[in-house]
Coordinates of C-alpha atoms in Angstrom, one line a residue:
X1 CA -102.1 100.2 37.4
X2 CA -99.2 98.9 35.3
X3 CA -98.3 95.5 36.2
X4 CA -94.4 97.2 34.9
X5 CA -94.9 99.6 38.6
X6 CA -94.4 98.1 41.9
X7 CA -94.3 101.1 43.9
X8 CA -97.1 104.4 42.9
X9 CA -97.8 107.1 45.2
X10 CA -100.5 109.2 43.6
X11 CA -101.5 112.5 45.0
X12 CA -99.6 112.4 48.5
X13 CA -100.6 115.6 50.2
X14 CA -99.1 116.0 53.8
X15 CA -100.0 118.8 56.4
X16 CA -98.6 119.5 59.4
X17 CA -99.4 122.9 61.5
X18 CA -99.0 125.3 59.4
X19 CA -97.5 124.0 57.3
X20 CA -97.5 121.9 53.7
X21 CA -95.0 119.5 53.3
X22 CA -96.4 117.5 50.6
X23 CA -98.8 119.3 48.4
X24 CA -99.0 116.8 45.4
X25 CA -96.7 114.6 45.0
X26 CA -97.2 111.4 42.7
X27 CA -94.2 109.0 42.1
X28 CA -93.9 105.6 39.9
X29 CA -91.5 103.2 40.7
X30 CA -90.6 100.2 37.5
X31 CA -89.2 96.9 38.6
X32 CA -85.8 96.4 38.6
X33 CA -84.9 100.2 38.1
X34 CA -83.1 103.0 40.1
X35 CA -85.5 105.6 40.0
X36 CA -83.2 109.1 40.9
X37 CA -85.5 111.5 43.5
X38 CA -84.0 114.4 43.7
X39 CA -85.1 118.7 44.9
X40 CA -83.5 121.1 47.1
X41 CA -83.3 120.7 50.8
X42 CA -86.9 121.1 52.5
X43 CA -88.6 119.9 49.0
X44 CA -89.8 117.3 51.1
X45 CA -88.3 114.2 49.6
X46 CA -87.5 112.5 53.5
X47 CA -91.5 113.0 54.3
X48 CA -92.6 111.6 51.0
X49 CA -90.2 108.1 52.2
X50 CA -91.1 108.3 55.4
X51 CA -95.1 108.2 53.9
X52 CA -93.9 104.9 52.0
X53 CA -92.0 103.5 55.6
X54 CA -95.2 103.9 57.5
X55 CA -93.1 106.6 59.7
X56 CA -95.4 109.1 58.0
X57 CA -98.9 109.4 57.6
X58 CA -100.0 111.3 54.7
X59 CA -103.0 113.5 54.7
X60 CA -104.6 112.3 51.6
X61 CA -103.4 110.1 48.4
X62 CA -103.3 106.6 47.5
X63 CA -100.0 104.1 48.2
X64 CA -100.1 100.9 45.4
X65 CA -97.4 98.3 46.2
X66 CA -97.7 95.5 43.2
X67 CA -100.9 96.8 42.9
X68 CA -102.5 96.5 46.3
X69 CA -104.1 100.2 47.2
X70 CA -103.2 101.6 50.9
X71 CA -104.7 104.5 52.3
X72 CA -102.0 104.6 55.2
X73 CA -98.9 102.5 55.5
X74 CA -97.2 101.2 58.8
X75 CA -93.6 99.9 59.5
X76 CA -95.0 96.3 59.9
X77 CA -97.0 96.8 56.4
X78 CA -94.2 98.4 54.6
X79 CA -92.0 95.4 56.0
X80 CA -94.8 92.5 55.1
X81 CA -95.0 94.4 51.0
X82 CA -91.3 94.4 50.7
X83 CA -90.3 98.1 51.4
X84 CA -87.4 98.9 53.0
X85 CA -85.7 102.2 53.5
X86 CA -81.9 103.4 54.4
X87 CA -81.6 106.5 56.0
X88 CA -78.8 108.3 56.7
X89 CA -78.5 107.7 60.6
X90 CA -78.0 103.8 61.0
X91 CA -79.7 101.2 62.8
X92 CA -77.2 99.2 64.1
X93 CA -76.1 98.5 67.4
X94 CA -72.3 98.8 67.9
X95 CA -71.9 96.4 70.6
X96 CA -73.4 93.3 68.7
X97 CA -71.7 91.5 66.0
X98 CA -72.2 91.8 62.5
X99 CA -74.3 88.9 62.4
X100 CA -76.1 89.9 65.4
X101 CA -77.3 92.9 63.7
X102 CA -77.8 91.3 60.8
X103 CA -80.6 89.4 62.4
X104 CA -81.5 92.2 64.9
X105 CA -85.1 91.3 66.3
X106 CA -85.6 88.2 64.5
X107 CA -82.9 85.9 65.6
X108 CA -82.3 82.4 64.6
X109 CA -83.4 80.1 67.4
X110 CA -82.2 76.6 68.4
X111 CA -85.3 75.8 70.8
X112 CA -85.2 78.6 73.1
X113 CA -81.5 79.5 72.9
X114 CA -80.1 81.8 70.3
X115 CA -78.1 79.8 67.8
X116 CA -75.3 82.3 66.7
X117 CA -73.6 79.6 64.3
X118 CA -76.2 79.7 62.3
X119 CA -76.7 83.6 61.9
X120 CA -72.9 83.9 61.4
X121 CA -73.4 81.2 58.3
X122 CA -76.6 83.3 57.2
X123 CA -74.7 86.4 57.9
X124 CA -71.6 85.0 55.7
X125 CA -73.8 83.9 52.8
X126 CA -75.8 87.4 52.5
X127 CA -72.6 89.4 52.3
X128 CA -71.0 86.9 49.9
X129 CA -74.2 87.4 47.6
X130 CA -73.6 91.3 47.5
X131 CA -70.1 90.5 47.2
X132 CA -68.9 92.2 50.9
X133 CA -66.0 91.0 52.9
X134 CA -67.0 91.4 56.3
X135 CA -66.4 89.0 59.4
X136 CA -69.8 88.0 60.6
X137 CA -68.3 87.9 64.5
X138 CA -67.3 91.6 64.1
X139 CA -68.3 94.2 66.3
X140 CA -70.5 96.5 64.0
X141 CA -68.8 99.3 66.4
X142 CA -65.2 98.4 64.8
X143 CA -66.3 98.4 61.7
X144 CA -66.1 101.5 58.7
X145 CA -69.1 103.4 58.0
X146 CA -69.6 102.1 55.0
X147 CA -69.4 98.5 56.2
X148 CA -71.9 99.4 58.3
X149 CA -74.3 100.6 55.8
X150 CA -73.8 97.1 54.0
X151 CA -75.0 95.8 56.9
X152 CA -78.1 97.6 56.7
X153 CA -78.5 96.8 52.6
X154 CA -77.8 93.0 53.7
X155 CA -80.9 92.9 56.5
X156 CA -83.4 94.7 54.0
X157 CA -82.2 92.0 51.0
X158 CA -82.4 89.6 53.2
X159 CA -85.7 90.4 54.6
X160 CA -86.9 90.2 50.6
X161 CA -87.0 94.0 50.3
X162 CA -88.3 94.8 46.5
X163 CA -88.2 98.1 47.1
X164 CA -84.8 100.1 48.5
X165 CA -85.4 103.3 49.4
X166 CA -81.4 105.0 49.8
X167 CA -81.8 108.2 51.6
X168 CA -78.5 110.3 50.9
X169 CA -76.1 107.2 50.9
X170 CA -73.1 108.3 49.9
X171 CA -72.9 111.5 52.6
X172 CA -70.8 109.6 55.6
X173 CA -68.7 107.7 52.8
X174 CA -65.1 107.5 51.6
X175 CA -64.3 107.8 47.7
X176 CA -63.8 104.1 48.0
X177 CA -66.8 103.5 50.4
X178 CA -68.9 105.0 47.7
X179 CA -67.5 103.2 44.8
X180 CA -68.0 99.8 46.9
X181 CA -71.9 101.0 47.3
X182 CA -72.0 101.9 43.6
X183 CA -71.3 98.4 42.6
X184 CA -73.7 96.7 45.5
X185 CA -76.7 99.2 43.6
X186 CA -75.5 98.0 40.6
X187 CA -75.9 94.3 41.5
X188 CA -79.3 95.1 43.0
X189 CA -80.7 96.6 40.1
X190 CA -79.3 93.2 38.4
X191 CA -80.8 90.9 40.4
X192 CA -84.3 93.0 40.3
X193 CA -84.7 95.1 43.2
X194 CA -86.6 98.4 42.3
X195 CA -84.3 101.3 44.1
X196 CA -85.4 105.0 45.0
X197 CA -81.9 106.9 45.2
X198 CA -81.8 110.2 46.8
X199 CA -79.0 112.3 46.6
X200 CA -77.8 115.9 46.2
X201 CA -74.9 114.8 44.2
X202 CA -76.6 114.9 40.1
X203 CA -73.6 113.3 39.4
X204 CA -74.7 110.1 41.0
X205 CA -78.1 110.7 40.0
X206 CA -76.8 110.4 35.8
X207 CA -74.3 107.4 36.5
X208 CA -76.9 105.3 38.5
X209 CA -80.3 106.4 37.7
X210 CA -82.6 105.0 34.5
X211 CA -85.0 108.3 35.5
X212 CA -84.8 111.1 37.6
X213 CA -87.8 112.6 39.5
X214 CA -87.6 116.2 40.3
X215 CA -90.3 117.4 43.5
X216 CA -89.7 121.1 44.5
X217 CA -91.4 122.6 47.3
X218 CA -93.8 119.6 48.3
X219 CA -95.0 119.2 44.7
X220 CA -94.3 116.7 41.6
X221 CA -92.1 118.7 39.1
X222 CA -91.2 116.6 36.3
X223 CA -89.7 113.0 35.6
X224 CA -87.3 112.7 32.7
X225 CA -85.2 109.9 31.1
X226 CA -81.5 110.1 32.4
X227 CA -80.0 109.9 29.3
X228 CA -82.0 112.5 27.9
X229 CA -81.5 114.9 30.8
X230 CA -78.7 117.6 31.3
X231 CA -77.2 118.8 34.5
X232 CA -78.9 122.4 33.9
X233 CA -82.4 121.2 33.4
X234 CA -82.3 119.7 36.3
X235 CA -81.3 122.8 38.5
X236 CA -83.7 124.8 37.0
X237 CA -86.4 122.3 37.7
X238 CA -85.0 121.8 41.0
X239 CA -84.6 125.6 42.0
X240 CA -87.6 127.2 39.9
X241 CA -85.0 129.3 38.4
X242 CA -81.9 129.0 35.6
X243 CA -78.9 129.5 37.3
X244 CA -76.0 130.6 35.0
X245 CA -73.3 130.2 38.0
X246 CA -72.5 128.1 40.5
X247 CA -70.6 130.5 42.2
X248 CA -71.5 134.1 42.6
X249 CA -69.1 137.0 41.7
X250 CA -66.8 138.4 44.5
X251 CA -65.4 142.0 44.7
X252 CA -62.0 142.1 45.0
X253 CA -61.4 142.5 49.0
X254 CA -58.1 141.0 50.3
X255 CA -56.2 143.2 52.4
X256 CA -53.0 144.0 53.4
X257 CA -53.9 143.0 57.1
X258 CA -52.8 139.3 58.2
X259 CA -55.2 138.1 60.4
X260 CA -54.3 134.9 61.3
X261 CA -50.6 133.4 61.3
X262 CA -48.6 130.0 61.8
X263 CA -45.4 129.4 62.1
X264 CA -44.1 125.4 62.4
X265 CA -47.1 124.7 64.3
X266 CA -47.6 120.9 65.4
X267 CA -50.3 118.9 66.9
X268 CA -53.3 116.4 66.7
X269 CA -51.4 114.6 63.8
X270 CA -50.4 117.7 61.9
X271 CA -46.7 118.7 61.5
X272 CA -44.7 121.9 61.2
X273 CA -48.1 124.2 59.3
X274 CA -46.9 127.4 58.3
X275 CA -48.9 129.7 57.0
X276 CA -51.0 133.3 57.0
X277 CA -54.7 134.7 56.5
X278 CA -55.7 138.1 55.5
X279 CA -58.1 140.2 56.2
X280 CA -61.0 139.6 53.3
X281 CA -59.8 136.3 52.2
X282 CA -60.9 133.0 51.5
X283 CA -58.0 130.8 52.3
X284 CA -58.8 127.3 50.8
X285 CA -57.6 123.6 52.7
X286 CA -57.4 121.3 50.6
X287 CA -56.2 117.3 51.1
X288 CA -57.8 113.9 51.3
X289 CA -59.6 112.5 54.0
X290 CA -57.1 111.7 56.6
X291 CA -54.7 115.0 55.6
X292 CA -54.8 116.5 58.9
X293 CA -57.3 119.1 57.7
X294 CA -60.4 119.2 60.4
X295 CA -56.9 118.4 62.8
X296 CA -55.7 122.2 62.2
X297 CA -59.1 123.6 62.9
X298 CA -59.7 121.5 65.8
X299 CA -56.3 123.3 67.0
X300 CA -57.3 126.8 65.7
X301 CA -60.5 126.3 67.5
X302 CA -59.3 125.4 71.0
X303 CA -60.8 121.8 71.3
X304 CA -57.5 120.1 70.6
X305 CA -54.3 121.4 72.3
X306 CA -50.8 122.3 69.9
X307 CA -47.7 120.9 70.8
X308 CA -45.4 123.4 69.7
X309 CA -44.9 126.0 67.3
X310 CA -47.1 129.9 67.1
X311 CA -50.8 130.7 66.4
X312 CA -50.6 134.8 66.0
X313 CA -54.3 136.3 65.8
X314 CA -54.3 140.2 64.8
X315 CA -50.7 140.2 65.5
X316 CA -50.2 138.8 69.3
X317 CA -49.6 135.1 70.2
X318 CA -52.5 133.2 71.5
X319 CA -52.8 129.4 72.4
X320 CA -56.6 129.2 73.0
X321 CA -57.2 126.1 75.3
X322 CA -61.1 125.5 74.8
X323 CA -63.3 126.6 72.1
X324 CA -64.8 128.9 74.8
X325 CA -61.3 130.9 74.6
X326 CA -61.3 131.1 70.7
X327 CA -64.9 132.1 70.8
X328 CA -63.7 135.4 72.8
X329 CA -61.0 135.4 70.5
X330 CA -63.0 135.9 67.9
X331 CA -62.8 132.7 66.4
X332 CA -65.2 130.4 64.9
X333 CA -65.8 127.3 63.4
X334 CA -69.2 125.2 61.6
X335 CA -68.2 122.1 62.0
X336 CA -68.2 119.2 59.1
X337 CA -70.6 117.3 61.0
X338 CA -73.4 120.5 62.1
X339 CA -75.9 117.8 63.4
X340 CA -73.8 116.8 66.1
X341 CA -71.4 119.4 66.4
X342 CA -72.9 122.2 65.2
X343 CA -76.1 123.2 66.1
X344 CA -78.3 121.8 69.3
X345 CA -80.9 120.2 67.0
X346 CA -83.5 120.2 69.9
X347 CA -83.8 123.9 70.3
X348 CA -84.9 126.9 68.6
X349 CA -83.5 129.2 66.4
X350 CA -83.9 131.7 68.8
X351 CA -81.5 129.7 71.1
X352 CA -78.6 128.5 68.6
X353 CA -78.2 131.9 67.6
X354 CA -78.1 133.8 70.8
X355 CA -75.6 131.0 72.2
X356 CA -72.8 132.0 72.5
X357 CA -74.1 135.6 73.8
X358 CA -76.1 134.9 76.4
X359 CA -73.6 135.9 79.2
X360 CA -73.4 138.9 77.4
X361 CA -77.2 139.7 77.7
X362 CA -78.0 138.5 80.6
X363 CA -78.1 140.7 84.2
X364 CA -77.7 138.8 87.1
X365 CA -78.1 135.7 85.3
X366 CA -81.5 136.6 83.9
X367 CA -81.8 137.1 80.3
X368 CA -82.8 140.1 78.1
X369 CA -85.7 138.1 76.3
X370 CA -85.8 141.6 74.1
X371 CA -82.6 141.5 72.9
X372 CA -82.6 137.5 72.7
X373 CA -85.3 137.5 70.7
X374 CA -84.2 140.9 68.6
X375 CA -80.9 139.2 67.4
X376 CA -82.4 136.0 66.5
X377 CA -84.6 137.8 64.1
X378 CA -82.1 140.0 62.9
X379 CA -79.7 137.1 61.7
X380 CA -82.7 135.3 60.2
X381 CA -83.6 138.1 58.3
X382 CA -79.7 139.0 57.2
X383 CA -79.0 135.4 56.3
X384 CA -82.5 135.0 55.4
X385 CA -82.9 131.6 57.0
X386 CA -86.4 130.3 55.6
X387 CA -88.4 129.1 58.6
X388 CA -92.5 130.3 60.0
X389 CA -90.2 131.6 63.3
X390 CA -87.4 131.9 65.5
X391 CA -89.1 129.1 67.8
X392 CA -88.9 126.6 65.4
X393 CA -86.5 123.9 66.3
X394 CA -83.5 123.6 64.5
X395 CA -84.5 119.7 63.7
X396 CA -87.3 120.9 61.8
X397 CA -85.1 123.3 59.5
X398 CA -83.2 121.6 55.7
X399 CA -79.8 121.4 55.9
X400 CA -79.3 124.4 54.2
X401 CA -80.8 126.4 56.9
X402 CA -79.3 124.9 59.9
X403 CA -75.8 125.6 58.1
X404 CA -77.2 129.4 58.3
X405 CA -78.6 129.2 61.6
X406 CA -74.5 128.1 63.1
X407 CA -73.5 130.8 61.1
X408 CA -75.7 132.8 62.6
X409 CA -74.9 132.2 66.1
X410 CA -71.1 133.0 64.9
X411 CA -72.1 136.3 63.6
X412 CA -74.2 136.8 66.4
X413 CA -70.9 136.4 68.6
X414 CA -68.5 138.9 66.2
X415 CA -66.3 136.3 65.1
X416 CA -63.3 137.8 62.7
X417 CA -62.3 134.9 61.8
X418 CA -65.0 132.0 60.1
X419 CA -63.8 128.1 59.6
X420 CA -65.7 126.7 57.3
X421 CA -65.5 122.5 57.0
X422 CA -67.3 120.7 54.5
X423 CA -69.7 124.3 54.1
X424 CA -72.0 122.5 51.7
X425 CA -71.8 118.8 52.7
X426 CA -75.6 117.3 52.3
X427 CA -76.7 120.5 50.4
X428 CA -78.5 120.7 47.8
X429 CA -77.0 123.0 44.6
X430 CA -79.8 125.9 45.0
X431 CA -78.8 126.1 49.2
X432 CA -75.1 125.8 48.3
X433 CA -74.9 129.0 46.1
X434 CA -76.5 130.8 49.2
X435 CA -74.4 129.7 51.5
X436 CA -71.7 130.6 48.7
X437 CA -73.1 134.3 48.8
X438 CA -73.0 134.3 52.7
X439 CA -69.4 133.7 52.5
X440 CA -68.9 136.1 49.9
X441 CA -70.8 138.7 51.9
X442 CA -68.1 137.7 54.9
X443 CA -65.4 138.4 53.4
X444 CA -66.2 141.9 51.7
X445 CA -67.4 143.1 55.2
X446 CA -63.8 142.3 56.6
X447 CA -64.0 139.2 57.4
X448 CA -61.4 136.5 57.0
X449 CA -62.6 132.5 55.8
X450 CA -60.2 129.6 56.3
X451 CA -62.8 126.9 54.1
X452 CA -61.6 123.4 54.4
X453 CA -63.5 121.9 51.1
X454 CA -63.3 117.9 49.3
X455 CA -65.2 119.4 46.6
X456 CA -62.7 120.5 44.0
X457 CA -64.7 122.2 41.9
X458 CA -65.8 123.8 45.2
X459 CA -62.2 124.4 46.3
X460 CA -61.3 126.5 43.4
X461 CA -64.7 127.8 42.7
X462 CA -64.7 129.7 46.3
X463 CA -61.1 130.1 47.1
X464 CA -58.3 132.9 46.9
X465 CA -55.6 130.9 47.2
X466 CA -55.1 127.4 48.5
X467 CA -53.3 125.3 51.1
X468 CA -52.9 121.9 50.7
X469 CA -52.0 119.2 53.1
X470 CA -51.3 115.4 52.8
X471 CA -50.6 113.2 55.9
X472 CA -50.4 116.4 58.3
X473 CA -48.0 118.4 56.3
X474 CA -48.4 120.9 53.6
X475 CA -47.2 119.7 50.3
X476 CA -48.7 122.8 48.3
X477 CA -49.5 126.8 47.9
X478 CA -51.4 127.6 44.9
X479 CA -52.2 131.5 43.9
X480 CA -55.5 131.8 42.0
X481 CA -54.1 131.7 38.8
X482 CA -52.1 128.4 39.3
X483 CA -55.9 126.5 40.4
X484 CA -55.3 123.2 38.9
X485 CA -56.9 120.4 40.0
X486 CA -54.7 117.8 38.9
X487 CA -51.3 119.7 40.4
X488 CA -54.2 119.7 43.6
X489 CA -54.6 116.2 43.6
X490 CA -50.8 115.7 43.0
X491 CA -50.1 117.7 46.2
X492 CA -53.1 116.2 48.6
X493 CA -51.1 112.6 47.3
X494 CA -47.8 113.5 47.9
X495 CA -46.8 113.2 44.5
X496 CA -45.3 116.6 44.5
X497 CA -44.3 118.0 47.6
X498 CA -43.8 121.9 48.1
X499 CA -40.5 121.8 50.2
X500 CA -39.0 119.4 47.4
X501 CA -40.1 121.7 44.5
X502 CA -39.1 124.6 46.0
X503 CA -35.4 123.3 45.7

């Protein structure tokens, strides 16, 4: 062993019931650097953290922290050797202060009573030293997401953490949430704490990383030098394949038809939204976070009532009052959020995709098992959702496949019409260009796609035409060949607004 490694996993193997999650995975981590870990969704990069955490026991290998060999780890061990881990999902508890949390199951006693001052003065010193303005005596519940992940950072540094394991960090973030976590990294890696980063985003990987480890299917791929890495080498290594596109060719398939139009329609923030959808199209919304975008689909969708104005669907009026209603409709929506709002994590495939049918195959409030169980495997074979069967639980699936799994349900339903928000959030670039062909595949059977997208690259790469809003109003209409993304940006800013330039 190096004295230069204070983390090495050698050989992790990890079996579950049939199945492999970790075949042979080795990892070295150097002090003081941010080590990028990076492979498609199911690669099985959370099981190989969760083997370091103690959440996980691996079947076989060796676990060296500063040199001291562990067959197993445990939560309390990987505490006591300075590992600490931050997953997506947060730990904190919204009713206690910022300090509270801060010292969450190890408080700072005065005899037997708690002594808050004192954790509020701890609490203000451990945000000053990562350079964070937040007010000890806050409720963690008021604060931002990304406040609340500096929380999390401050408990591990403070617990003397040598080893930060960042599980996804940036997904729940603003642009300025994640420039704010860039800088804490930074000053971490200056002050000597050894950092794993995980992310789909590779451009992350290259501005943070000193090396990138590639795993890909439960085995160790490669580790190269960041600098001495390109964008392509690592999606072939991450994918097993070269991949000349990042977005798949689409037939030419708009139609005539207009399948879905507003006219001055206002509600849940979002002013006076004109516009129309045809048959075969994908109908880009862009905007910034806060633009009113998720706001429209909420109101296309049913779960948030309009306040004035028309919503014509295959030419006749409609004002669908629950998502139930636009369901019938033949509406749809996966949601930005599919953990949540998306998919019911705790059941099967075989349940999220039959869903919303099962009125329709059921008899006297029995259900057809047949036909349940015939659709569910006739989506996972169309959509070609990777999984050992259609009982597996939706929890157990990459992110990847539970996008495909809500979009099964939806086709399972005969939705016309598909929203798409954030299609590709937390997706890995190999699952994103299948979930890029899906849509493709939508819209040349008929269907129509209204694809709300902060990607840019995403936004024009995908879209045939584009909408964009800024504070609930559209500012912009861009035809394929006017795809710009600065005159974007300038829209989704209000720099240039449509009405004015239209003058």
């Amino acid at each position: 062993m190096s004295e230069d490694y204070v983390l090495e996993l050698e050989h992790i193997r990890k079996e579950y019931p049939g199945v492999v999650a970790l075949k042979d995975v080795t990892l070295q981590l150097r002090r003081g650097e941010v080590l990028g870990l990076i492979g498609e969704n199911g690669a099985g990069k959370s099981t190989l953290i969760k083997c370091c955490s103690g959440a996980v026991i691996p079947t076989s290998g060796k676990i060296r922290i500063n040199g001291k060999e562990f067959d197993r780890m445990t939560p309390q061990l990987a505490a006591e050797n300075g590992i600490a881990i931050i997953y997506q999902e947060f730990n904190n508890v919204g009713e206690l202060s910022a300090a509270e949390n801060l010292f969450l199951g190890r408080p700072i006693r005065k005899g037997i009573t708690i002594d808050r001052k004192a954790m509020e003065a701890e609490a203000a010193k451990a945000f000053e030293q990562l350079r964070i303005k937040i007010n000890p005596k806050e409720l963690v519940k008021n604060l931002s997401v990304g406040y609340q992940q500096m929380i999390e950072i401050a408990k591990a540094i403070q617990q003397n953490a040598q080893v930060l394991i960042m599980d996804e960090p940036s997904a729940p973030l603003t642009t300025n949430e994640v420039e704010s976590m860039f800088a804490v990294v930074e000053l971490l890696r200056e002050k000597g704490v050894s950092i794993i980063y995980i992310s789909h985003r590779l451009e992350e990987i290259f501005r943070l990383s000193d090396r990138i480890e590639v795993i890909r299917d439960g085995e160790y791929v490669k580790t190269l030098i960041t600098d001495k890495a390109t964008v392509n080498e690592l999606i072939t290594l991450m994918v097993g394949r070269e991949m000349t596109q990042k977005y798949p060719p689409r037939k030419p398939c708009i139609k005539d038809e207009v399948v879905l139009e507003l006219k001055n329609v206002t509600g849940n923030g979002d002013k006076d939204i004109s516009l129309k959808l045809h048959a075969g199209e994908v109908l880009g919304l862009g905007g910034l976070v806060g633009a009113g975008r998720t706001e429209l689909a909420e109101m296309l969708f049913g779960s948030k009532p309009k306040e004035s104005g028309q919503i014509i669907f295959y030419g006749k009026e409609i004002n669908p009052r629950s998502p139930r209603e636009a369901i019938d409709l033949g509406i749809a929506l996966v949601p930005e959020d599919r953990k949540r709002h998306g998919a019911l994590l705790t059941n099967s495939i075989k349940n999220n995709i039959n869903m919303p049918i099962y009125e329709r195959i059921s008899k006297a409030s029995v259900i057809d098992s047949k036909t349940e169980h015939k659709n569910a495997e006739k989506y996972r074979s169309d959509i070609q959702i990777k999984c050992p069967s259609v009982h597996q639980l939706v929890k157990n699936l990459s992110g990847g496949n539970q996008q495909k799994v809500i979009l099964g349900k939806w086709l399972a339903a005969d939705s016309k019409m598909i929203i798409f928000d954030e299609p590709t959030r937390g997706i890995d670039v190999g699952a994103k260009y299948e979930i890029y062909k899906l849509i493709n595949d939508l819209v040349e059977s008929g269907r129509s796609i209204l694809m709300i997208s902060s990607e840019m690259e995403e936004l024009i790469g995908m879209s045939d035409r584009i909408i964009v809003l800024a504070e609930g109003e559209m500012t912009g209409e861009l035809q394929k060949e006017e795809f710009n993304s600065d005159t974007i940006m300038s829209y989704a800013s209000g720099v240039i607004d449509m009405k004015e330039a239209m003058k």
